[in-house]
CSV table of C-alpha atoms in Angstrom, one decimal:
chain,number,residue,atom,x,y,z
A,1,UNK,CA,151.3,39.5,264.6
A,2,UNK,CA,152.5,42.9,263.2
A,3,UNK,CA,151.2,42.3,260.0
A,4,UNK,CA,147.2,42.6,262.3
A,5,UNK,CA,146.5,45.9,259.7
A,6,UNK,CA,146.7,44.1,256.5
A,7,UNK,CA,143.5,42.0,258.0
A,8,UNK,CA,141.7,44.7,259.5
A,9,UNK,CA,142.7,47.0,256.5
A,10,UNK,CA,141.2,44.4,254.3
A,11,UNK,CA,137.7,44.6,255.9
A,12,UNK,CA,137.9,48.2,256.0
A,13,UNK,CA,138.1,48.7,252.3
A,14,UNK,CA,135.5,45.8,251.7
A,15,UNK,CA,133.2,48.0,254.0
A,16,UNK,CA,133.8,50.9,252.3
A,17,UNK,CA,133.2,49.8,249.0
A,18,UNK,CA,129.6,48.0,249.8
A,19,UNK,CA,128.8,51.8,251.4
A,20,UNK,CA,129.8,53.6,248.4
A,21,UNK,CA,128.2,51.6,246.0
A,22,UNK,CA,125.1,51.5,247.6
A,23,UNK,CA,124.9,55.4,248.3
A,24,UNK,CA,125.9,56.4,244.8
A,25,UNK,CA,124.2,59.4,245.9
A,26,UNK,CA,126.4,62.3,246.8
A,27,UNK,CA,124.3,64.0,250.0
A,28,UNK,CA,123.5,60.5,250.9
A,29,UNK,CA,127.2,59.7,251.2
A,30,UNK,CA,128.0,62.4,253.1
A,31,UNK,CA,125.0,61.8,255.6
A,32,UNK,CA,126.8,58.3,255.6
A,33,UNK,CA,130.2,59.5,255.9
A,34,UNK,CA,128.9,60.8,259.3
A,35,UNK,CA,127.1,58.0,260.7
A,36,UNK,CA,129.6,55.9,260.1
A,37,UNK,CA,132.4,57.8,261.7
A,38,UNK,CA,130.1,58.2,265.0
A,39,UNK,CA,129.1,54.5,264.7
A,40,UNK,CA,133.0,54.0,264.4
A,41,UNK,CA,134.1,56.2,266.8
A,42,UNK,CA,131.8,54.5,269.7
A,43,UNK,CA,133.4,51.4,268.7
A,44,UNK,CA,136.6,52.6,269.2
A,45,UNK,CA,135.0,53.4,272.8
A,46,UNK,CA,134.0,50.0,273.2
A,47,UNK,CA,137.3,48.4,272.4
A,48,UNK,CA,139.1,50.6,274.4
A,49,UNK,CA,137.0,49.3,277.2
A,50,UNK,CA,136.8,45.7,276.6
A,51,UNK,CA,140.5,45.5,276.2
A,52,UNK,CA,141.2,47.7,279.7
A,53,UNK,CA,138.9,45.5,281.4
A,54,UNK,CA,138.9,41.8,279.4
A,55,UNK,CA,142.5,41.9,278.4
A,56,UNK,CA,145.0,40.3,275.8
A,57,UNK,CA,141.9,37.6,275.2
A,58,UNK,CA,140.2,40.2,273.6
A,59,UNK,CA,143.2,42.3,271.9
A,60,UNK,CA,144.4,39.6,270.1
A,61,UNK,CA,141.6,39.4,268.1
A,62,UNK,CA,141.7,41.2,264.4
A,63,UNK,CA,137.7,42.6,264.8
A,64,UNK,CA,139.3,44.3,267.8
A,65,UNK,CA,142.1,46.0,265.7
A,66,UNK,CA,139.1,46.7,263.3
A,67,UNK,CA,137.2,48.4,266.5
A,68,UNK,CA,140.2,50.4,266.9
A,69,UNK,CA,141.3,51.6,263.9
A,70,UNK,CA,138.0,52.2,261.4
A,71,UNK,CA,137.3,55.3,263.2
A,72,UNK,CA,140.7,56.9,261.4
A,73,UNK,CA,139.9,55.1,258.0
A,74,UNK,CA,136.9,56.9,257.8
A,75,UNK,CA,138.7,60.0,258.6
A,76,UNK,CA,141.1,59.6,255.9
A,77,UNK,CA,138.2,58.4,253.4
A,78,UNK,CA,136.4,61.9,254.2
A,79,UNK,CA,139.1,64.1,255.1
A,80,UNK,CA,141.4,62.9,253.1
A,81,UNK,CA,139.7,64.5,250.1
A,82,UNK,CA,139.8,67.9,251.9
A,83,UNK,CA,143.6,67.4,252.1
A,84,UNK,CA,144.2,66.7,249.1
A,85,UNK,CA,142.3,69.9,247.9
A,86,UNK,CA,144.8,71.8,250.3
A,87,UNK,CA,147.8,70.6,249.5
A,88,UNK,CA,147.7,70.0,245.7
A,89,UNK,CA,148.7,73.3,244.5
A,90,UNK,CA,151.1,73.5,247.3
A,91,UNK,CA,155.2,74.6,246.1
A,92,UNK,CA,158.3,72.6,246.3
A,93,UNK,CA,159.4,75.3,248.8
A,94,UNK,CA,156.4,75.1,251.3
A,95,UNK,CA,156.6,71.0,250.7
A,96,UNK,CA,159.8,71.1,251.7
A,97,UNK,CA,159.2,73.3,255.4
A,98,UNK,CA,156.3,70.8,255.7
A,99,UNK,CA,159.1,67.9,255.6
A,100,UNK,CA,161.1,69.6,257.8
A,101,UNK,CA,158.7,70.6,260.4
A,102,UNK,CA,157.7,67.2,260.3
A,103,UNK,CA,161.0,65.4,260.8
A,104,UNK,CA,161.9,68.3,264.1
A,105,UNK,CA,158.8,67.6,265.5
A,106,UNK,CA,159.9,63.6,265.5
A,107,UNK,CA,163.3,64.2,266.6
A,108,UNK,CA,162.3,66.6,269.7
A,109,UNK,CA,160.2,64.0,270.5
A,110,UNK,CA,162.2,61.1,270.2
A,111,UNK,CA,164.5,63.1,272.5
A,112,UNK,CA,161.8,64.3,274.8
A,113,UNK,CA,162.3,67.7,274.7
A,114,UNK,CA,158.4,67.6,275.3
A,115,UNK,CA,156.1,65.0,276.2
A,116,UNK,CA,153.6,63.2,273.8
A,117,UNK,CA,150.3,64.3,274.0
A,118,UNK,CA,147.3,64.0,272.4
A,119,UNK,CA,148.2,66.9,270.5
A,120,UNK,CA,151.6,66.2,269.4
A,121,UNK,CA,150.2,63.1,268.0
A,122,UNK,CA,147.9,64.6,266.4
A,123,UNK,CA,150.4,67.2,265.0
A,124,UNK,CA,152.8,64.6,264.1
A,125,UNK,CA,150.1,63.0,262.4
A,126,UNK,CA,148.7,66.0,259.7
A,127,UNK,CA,152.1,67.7,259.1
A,128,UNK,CA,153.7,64.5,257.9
A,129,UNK,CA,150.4,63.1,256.1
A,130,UNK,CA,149.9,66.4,254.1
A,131,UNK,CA,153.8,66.5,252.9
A,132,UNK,CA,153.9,62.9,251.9
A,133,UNK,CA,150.3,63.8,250.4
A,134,UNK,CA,151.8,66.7,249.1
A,135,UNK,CA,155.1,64.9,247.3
A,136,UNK,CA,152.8,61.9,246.2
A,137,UNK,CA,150.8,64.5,243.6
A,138,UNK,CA,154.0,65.9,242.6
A,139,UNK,CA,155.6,63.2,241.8
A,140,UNK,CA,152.3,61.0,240.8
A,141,UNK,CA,153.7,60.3,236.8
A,142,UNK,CA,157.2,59.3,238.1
A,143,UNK,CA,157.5,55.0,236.6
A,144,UNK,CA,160.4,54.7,239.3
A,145,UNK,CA,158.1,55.7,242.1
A,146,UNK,CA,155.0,54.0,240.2
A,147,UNK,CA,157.2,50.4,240.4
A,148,UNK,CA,158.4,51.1,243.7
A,149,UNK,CA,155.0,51.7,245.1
A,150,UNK,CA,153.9,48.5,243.6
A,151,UNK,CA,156.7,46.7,245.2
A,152,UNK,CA,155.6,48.1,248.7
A,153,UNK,CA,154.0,44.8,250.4
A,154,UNK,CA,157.4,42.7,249.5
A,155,UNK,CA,159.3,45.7,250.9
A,156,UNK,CA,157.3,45.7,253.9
A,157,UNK,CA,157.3,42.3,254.6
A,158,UNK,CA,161.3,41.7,253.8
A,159,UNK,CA,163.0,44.9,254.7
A,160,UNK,CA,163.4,43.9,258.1
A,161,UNK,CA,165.6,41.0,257.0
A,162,UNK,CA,167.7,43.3,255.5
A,163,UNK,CA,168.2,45.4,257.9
A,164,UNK,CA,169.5,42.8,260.4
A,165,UNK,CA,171.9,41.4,258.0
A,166,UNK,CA,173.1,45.1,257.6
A,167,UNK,CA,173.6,45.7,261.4
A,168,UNK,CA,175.6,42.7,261.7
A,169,UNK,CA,177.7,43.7,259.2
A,170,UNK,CA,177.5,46.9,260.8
A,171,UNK,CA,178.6,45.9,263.7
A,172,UNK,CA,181.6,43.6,262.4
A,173,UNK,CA,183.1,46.9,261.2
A,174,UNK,CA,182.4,49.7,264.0
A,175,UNK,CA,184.0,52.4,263.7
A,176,UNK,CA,185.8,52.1,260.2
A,177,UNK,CA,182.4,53.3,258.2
A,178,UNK,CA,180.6,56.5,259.2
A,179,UNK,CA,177.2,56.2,260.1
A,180,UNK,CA,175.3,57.9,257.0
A,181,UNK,CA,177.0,55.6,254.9
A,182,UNK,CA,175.4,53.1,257.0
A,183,UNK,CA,172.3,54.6,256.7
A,184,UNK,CA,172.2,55.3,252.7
A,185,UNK,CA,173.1,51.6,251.9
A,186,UNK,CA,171.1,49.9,254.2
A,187,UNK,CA,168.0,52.3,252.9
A,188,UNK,CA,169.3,51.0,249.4
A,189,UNK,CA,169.7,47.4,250.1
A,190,UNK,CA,166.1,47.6,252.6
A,191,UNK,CA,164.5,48.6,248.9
A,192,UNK,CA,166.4,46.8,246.4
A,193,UNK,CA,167.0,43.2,247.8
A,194,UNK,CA,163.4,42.9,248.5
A,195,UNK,CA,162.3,44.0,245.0
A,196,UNK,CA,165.0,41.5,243.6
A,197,UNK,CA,163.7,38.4,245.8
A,198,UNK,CA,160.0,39.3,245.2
A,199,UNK,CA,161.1,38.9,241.3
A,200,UNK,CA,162.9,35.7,241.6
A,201,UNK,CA,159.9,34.3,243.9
């Protein structure tokens, strides 16, 4: 179901491993590097066309999430290291526009004040990557972000949860509570009460 990545994900990483430590070598790795994202990207070809044309018999399957979505792993195994060369040095100030363009470019889309393309996706994609790159290397030796990134997966899994029992409330008391209250406490209780239950399990 929607957890199909952590599968596919899985197999990514055990791929990439076996390649990198077999070419140790660094102009072999890079002559890799490129085979393999050509070798991806015609699978993601394939699976586009056995999925048009064979259906949900074939989607359904994980190796056809893996088809789908190795060709952007590779891209952010070999590109991401260009990134992060780019954005390391990068100030709280330019961060921040980063952030911001980000979030407008969401929103006018979200509104349709222009269509989704290609582009925009691919827009969407790089300006939000590179700030949360960007934040991640600033804030790299902060212990509250470490614990919290190790508490991702039981977040992920349970916020959801959360966030239901939060609308109902919600919605038992419409109108009496302003809507960014809403949305600070049910951000706080989505990261908290997951944490909490993942400790007690």
């Amino acid at each position: 179901g929607y957890l199909w990545f952590v599968y596919a994900l899985m197999f990514m990483e055990i791929l990439q491993d076996i390649v990198e430590h077999v070419f140790t070598n660094k102009k072999k790795s890079v002559y890799v590097g490129k085979c393999l994202f050509l070798f991806a990207a015609a699978l993601c070809i394939v699976q586009y066309y056995l999925s048009t044309n064979v259906g949900t018999a074939f989607t359904d399957y994980i190796f056809s999430d893996f088809m789908r979505m190795w060709v952007y792993f590779i891209i952010g195994v070999y590109g991401g290291k260009i990134v992060v060369s780019k954005v390391k040095n990068l100030s709280w100030i330019a961060i921040s526009l980063l952030l911001a363009v980000s979030i407008l470019i969401n929103i006018l889309v979200m509104y349709k004040a222009f269509s989704k393309n290609i582009l925009v996706i691919v827009c969407m994609a790089l300006i939000g990557g590179m700030a949360v790159i960007a934040v991640s290397l600033k804030t790299k030796n902060n212990s509250w972000l470490e614990y919290l990134g190790k508490g991702c997966f039981p977040i992920y899994l349970l916020h959801d949860y959360v966030l239901v029992f939060c609308r109902i409330i919600v919605a038992k008391m419409t109108g009496e509570i302003s809507w960014w209250l809403i949305l600070i406490v049910s951000t706080i209780l989505a990261i908290v009460l997951p944490i909490i239950i993942y400790q007690i399990s």
